mmCIF file of C-alpha atoms and ligand atoms in Angstrom:
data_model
loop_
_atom_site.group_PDB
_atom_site.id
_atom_site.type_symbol
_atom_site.label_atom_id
_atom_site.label_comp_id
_atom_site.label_asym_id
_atom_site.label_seq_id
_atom_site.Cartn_x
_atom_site.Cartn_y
_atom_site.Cartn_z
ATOM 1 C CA UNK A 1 -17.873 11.598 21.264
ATOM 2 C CA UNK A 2 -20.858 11.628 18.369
ATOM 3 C CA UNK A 3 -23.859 10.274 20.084
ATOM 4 C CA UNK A 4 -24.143 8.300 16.465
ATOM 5 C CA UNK A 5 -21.397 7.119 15.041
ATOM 6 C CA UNK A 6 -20.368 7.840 11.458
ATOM 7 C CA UNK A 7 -20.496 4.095 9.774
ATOM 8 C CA UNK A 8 -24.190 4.221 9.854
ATOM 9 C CA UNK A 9 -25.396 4.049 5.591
ATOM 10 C CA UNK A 10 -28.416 6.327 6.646
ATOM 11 C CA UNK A 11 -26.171 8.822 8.393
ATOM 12 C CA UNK A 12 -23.161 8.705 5.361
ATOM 13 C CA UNK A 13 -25.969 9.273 3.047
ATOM 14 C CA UNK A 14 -27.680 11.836 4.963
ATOM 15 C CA UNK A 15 -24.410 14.132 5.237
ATOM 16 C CA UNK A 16 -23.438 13.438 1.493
ATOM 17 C CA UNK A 17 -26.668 14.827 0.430
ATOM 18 C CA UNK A 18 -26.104 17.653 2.965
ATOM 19 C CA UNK A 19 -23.592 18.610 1.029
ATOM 20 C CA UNK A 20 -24.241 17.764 -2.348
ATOM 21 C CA UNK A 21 -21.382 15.500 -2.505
ATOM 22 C CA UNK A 22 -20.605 13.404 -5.092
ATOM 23 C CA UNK A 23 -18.950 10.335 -5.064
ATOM 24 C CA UNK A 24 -16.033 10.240 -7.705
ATOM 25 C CA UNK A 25 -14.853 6.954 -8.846
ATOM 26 C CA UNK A 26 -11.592 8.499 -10.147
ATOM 27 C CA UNK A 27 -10.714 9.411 -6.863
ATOM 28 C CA UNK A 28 -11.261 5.722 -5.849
ATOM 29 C CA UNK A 29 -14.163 7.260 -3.103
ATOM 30 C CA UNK A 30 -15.589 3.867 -1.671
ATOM 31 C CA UNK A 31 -16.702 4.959 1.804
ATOM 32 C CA UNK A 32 -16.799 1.883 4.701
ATOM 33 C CA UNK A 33 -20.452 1.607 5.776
ATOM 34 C CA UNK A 34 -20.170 -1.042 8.754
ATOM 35 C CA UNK A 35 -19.452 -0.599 12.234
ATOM 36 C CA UNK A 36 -17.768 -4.326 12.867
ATOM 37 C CA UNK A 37 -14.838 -3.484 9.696
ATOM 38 C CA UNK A 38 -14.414 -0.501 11.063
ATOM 39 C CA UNK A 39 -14.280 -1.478 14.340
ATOM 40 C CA UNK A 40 -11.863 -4.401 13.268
ATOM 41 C CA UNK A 41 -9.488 -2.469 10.972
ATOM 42 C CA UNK A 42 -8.294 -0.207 13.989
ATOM 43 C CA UNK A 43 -8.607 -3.729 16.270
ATOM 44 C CA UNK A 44 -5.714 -5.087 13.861
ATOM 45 C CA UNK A 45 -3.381 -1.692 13.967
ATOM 46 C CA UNK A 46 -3.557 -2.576 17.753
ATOM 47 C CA UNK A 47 -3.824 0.828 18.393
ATOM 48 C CA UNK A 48 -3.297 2.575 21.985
ATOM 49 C CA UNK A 49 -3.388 5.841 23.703
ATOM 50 C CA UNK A 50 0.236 6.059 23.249
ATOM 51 C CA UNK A 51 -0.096 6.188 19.457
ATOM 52 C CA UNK A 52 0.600 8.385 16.481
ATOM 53 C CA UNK A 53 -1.587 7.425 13.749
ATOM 54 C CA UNK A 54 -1.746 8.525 9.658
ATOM 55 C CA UNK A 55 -4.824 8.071 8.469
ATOM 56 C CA UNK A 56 -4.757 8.535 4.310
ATOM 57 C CA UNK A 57 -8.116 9.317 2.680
ATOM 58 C CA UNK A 58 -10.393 10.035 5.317
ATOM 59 C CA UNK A 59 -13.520 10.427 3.179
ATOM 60 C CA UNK A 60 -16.373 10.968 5.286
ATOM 61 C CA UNK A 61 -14.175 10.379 8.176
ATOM 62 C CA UNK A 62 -15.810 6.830 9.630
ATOM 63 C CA UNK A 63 -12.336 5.348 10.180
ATOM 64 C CA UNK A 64 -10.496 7.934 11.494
ATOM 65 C CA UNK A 65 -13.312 8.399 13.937
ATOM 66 C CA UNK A 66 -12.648 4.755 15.557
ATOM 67 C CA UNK A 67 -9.037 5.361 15.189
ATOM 68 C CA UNK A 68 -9.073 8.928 17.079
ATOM 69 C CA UNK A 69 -11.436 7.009 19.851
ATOM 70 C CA UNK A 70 -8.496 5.140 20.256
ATOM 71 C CA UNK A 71 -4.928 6.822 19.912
ATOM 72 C CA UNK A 72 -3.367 9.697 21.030
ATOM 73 C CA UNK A 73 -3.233 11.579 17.809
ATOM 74 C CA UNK A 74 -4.931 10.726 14.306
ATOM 75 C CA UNK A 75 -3.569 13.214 11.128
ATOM 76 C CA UNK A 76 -5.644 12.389 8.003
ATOM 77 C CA UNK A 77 -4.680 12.839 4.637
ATOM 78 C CA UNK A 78 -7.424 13.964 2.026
ATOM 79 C CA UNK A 79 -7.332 14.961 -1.443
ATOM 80 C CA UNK A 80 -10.402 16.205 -2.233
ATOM 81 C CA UNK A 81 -11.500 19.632 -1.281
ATOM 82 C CA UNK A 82 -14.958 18.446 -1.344
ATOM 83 C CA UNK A 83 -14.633 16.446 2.105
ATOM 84 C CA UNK A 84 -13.233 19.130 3.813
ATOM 85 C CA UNK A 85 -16.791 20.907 5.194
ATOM 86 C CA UNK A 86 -18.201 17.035 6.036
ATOM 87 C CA UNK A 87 -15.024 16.568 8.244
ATOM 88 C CA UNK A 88 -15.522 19.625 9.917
ATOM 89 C CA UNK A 89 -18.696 18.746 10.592
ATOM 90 C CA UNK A 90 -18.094 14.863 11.245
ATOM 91 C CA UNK A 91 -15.445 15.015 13.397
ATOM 92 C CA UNK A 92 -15.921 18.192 15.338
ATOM 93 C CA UNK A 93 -16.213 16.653 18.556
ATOM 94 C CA UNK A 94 -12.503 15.040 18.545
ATOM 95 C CA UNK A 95 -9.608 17.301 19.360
ATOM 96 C CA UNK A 96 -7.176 14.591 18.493
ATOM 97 C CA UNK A 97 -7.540 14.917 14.828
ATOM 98 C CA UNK A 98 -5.769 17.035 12.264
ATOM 99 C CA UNK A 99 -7.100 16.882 8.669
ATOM 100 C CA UNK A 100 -4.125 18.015 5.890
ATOM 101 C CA UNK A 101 -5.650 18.740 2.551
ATOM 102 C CA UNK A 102 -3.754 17.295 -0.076
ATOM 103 C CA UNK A 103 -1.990 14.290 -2.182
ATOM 104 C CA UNK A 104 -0.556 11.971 0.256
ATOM 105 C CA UNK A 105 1.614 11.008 -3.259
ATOM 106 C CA UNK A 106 3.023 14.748 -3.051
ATOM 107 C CA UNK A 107 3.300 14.599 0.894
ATOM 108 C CA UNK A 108 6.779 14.831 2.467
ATOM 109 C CA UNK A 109 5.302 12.220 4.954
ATOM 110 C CA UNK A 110 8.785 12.735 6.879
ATOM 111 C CA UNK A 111 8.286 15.648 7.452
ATOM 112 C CA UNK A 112 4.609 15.508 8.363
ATOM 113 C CA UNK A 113 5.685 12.856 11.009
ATOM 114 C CA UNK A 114 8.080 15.153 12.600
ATOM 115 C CA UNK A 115 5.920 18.051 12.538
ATOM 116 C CA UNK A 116 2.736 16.934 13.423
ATOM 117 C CA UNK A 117 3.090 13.456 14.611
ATOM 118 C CA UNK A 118 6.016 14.004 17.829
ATOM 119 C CA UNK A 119 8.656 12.457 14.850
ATOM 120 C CA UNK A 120 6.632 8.873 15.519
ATOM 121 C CA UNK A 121 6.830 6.042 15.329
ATOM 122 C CA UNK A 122 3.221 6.290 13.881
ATOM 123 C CA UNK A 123 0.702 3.233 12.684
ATOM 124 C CA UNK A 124 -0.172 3.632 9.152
ATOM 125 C CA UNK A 125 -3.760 2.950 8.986
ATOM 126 C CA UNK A 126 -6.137 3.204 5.947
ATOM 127 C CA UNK A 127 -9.224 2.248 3.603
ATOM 128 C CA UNK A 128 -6.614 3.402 0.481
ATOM 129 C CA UNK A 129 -8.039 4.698 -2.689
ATOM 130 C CA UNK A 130 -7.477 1.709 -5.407
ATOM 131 C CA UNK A 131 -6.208 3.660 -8.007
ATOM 132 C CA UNK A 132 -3.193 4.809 -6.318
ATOM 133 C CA UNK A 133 -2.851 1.592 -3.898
ATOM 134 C CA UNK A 134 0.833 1.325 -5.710
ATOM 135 C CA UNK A 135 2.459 4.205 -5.499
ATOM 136 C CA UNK A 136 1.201 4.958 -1.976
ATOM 137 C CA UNK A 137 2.693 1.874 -0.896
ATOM 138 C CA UNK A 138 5.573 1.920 -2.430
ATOM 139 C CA UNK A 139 6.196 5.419 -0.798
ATOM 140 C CA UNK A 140 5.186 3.861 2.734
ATOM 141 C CA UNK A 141 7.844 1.230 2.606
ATOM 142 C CA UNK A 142 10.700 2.702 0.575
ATOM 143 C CA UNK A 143 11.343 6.028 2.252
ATOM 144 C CA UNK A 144 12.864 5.046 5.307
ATOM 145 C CA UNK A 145 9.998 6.543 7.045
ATOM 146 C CA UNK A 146 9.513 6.076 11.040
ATOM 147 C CA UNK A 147 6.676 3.391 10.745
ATOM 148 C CA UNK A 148 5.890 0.888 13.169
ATOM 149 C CA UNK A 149 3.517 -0.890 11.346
ATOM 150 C CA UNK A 150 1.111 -0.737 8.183
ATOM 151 C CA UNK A 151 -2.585 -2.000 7.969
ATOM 152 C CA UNK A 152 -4.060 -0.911 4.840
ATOM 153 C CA UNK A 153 -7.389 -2.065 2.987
ATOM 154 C CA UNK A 154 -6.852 -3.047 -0.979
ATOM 155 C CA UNK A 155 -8.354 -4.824 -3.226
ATOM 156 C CA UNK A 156 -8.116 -8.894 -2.813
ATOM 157 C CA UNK A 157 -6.507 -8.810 -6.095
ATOM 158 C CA UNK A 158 -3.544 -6.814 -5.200
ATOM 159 C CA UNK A 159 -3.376 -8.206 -1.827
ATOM 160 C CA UNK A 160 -2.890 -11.682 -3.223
ATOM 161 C CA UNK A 161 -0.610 -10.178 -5.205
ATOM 162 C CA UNK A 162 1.465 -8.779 -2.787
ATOM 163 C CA UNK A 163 1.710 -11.700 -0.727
ATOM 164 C CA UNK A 164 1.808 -14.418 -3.393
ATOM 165 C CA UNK A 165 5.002 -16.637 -3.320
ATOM 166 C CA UNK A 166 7.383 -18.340 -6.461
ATOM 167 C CA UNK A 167 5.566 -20.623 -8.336
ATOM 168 C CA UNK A 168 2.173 -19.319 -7.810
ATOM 169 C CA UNK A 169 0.473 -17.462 -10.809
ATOM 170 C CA UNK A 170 -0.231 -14.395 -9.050
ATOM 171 C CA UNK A 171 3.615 -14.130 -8.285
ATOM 172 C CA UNK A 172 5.194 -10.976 -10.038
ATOM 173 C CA UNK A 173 7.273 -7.621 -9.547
ATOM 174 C CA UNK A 174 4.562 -6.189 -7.194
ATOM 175 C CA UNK A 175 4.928 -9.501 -4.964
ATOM 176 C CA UNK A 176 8.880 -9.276 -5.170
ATOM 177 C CA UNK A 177 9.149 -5.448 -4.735
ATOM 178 C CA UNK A 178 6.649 -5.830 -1.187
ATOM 179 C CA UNK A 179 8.677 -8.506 0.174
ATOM 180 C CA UNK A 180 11.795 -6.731 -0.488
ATOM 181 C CA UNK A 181 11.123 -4.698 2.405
ATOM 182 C CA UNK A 182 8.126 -6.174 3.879
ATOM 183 C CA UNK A 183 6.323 -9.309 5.247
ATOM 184 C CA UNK A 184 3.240 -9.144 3.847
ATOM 185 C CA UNK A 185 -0.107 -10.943 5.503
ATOM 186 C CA UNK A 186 -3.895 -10.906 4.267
ATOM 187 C CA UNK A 187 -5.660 -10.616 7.694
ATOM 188 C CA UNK A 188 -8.830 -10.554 6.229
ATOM 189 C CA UNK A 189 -11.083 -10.510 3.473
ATOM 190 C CA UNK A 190 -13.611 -8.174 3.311
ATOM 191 C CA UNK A 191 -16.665 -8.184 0.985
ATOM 192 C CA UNK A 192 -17.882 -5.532 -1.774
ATOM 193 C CA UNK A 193 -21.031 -4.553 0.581
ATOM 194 C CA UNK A 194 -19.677 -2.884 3.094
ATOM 195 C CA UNK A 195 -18.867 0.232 0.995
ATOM 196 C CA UNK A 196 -21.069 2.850 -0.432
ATOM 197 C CA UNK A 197 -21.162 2.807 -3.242
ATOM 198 C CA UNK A 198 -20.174 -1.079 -3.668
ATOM 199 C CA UNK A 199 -17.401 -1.840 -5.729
ATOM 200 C CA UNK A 200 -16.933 -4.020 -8.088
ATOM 201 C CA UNK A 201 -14.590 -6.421 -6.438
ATOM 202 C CA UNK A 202 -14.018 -7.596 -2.649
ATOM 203 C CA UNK A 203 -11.582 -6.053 -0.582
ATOM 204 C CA UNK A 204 -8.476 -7.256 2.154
ATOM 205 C CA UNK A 205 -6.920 -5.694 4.953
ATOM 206 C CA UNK A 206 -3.362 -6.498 4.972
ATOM 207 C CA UNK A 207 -0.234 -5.727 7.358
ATOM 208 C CA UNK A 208 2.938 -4.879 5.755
ATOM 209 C CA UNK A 209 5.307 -5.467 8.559
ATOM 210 C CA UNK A 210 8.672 -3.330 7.583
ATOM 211 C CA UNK A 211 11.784 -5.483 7.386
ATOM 212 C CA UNK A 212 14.768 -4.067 9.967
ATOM 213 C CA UNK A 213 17.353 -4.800 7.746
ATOM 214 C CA UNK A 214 17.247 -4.640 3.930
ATOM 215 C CA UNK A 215 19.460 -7.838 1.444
ATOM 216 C CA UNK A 216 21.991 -5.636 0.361
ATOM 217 C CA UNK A 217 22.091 -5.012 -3.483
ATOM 218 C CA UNK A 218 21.869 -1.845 -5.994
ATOM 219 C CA UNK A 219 18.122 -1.401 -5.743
ATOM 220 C CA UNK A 220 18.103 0.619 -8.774
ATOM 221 C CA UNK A 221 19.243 -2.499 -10.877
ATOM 222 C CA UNK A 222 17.638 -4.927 -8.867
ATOM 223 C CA UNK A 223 14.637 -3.651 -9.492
ATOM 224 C CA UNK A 224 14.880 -3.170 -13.057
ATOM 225 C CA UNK A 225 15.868 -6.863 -13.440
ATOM 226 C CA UNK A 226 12.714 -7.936 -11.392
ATOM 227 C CA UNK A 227 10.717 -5.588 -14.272
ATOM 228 C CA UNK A 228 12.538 -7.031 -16.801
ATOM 229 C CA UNK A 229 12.184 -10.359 -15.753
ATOM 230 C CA UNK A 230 8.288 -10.133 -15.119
ATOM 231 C CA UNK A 231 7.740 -7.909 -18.328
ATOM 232 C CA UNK A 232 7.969 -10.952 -20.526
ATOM 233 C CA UNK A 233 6.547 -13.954 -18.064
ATOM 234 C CA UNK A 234 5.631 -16.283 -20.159
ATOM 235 C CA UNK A 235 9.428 -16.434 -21.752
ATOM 236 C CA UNK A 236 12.351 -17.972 -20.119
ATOM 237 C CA UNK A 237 14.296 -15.754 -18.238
ATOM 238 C CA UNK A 238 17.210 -16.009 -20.694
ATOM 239 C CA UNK A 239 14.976 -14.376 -23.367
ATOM 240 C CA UNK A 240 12.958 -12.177 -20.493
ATOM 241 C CA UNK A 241 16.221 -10.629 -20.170
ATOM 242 C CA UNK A 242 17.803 -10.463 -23.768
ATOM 243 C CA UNK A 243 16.914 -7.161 -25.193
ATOM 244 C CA UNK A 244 14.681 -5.879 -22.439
ATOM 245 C CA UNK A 245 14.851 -2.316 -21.141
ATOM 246 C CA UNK A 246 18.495 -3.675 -19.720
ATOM 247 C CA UNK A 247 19.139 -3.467 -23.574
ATOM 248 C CA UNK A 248 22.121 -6.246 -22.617
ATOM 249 C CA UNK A 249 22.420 -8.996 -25.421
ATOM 250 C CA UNK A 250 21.663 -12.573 -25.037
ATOM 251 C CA UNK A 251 25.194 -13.802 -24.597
ATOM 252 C CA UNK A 252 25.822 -11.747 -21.797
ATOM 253 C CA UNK A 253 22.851 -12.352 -20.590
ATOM 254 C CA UNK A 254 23.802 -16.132 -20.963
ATOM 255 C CA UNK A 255 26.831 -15.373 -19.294
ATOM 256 C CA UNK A 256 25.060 -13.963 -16.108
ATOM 257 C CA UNK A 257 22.733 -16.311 -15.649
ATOM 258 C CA UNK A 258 25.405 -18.641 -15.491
ATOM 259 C CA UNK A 259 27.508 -16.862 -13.304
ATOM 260 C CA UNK A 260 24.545 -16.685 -10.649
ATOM 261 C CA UNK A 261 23.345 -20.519 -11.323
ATOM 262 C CA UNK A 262 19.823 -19.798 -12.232
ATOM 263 C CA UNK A 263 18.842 -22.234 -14.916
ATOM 264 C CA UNK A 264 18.924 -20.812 -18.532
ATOM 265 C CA UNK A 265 15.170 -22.101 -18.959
ATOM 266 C CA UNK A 266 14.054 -21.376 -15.803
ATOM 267 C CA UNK A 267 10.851 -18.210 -16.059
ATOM 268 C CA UNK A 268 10.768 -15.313 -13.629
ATOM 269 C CA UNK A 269 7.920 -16.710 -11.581
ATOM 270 C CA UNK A 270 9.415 -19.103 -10.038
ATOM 271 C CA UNK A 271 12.823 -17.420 -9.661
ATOM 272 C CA UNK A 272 13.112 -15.838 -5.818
ATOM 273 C CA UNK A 273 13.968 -12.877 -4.262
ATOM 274 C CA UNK A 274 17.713 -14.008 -3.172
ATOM 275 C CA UNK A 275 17.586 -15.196 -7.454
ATOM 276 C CA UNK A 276 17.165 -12.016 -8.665
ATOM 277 C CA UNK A 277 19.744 -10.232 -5.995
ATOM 278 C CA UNK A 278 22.165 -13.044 -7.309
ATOM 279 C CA UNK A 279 21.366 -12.026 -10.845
ATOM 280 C CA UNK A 280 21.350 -8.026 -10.135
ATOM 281 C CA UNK A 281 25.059 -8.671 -7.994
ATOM 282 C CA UNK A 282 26.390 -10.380 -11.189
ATOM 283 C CA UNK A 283 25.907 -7.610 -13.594
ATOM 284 C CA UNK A 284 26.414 -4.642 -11.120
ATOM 285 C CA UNK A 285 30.513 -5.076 -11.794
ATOM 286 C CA UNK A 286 30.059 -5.548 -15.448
ATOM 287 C CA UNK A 287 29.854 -1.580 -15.142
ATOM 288 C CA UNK A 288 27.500 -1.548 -17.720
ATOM 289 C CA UNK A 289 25.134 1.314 -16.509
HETATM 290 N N1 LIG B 301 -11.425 6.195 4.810
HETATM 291 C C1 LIG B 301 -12.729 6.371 4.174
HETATM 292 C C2 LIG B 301 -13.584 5.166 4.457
HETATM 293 O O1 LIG B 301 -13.014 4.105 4.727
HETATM 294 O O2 LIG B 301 -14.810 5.288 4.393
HETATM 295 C C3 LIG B 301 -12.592 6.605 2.662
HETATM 296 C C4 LIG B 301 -11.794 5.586 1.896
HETATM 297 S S1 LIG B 301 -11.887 5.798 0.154
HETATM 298 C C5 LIG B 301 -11.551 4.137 -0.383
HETATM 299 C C6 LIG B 301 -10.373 6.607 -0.299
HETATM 300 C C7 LIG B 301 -10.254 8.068 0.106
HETATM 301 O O3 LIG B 301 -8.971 8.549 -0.348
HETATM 302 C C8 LIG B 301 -11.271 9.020 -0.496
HETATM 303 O O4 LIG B 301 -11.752 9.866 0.505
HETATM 304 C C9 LIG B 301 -10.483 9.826 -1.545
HETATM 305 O O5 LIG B 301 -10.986 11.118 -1.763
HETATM 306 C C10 LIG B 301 -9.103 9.848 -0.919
HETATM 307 N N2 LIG B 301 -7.999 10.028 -1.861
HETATM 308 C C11 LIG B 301 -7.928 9.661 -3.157
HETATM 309 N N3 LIG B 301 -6.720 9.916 -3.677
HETATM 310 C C12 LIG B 301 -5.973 10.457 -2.674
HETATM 311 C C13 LIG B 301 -4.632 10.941 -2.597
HETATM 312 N N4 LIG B 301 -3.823 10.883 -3.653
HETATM 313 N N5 LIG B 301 -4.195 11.453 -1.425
HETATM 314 C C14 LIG B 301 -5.030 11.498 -0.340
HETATM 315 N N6 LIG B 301 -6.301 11.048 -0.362
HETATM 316 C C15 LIG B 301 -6.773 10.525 -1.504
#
């Protein structure tokens, strides 16, 4: 174990300029700087010395070092090729750590659990870079992966997006896609200064908690209703729907929402999830795609 530990700003910025590193923003690099979030972030993954743990975007490695400390088996996910000399040098003193170089996007996480993680189930447990927070969720929840459970830092924007409910104004596709296959919880807020460098906006950690068993219904179209629907927010969902990317007219479109007793005035954001499977199992026979 480090006799100092890696959260400390005079330490981060004495290894960065060690290194010559630069912080780049594209790369969402917004390193934790304080012992207690750190501390608390691995308290809320719960994690043991019985578990498997993906880290994704190490950085500087502060997290993964509390993580490690804690589980069995920590494999970290970096992108940047820069990081790769600090880690060795940061986290030298932990044999229970495996950095991959690489896009966790391009990752056949599958595969990564069954090679390097005992086939799981692993905690998902990150600080995730905000300009892919998205897409790396989206590939955490839909690919059937073997995840126990998901705490991952965004930004408090996206996180009360993701758990915002029908009727509320932050309620969109990104809330309805989540809790498709999730239940999403803020567990806590977490402000702008404890990163280096600061970002603009506060930050939450949040737990996804994977749903056993999925409402059955052609995600495909499903989805693309909930895009529709959302892409046009302000209209009712009769015209959200008419000539969207579903490129179905407006009587049919009449015709479905009837079918599926969803109010022809009624707008997407306050329509809920079982609304938009109703509308999605309406068309599906129609055969239209
Ligand atoms: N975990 C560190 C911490 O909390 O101090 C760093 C978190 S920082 C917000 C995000 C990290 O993700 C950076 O180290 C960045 O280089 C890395 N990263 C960015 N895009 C990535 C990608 N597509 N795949 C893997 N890592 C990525």
């Amino acid at each position: 174990m480090m006799d100092k530990r890696l959260y400390s700003p005079k330490y981060v910025r004495e290894i960065l300029n060690k290194y010559g590193f630069k912080f780049s923003k594209s790369l969402g690099q917004n390193f934790l700087v304080d012992g207690n979030i750190v501390r608390k972030i691995s308290q809320m993954g719960d994690i043991t010395k019985e578990d498997y743990v993906l880290e994704i975007g190490p950085g500087i490695g502060t997290l993964t070092e509390e993580l490690a400390l804690n589980a069995k088996k920590v494999v970290a996910v970096e992108l940047d090729k820069a990081l790769l000399p600090i880690l060795d040098e940061t986290l030298k003193a932990y044999d229970n750590i495996e950095i991959i170089q690489g896009d966790i996007l391009k990752t056949d996480i599958h595969k990564l659990i069954v090679e390097k993680l005992e086939g799981g189930p692993i905690k998902v447990v990150a600080n995730l870079p905000y300009y892919v927070t998205t897409p790396i969720i989206a590939k955490l929840i839909e690919e059937d992966l073997n995840i126990r459970s998901i705490i991952v830092m965004v930004q408090k924007e996206v996180a009360d997006r993701i758990v915002a409910c029908p009727g509320n104004k932050q309620y969109g596709s990104l809330s309805v896609f989540v809790n498709f296959y999730t239940h999403p919880e803020i567990l806590i807020t977490v402000p702008k200064t404890v990163f280096m460098p600061q970002p603009k906006v506060d930050s939450a950690v949040i737990e996804l908690r994977l749903k056993k068993e999925l409402l059955e219904v052609n995600r495909e179209l499903f989805f693309k209703v909930v895009k529709a629907a959302f892409g046009k927010r302000r209209k009712t969902i009769l015209n959200s729907l008419s000539y969207s990317e579903l490129g179905l007219e407006k009587e049919l479109i009449k015709e479905v929402l009837e079918k599926s007793n969803i109010p022809l005035e009624e707008r997407a954001e306050n329509l809920k999830i079982k609304d938009f499977i109703k509308i999605s199992k309406t068309l599906a026979p129609l055969d239209i795609y």
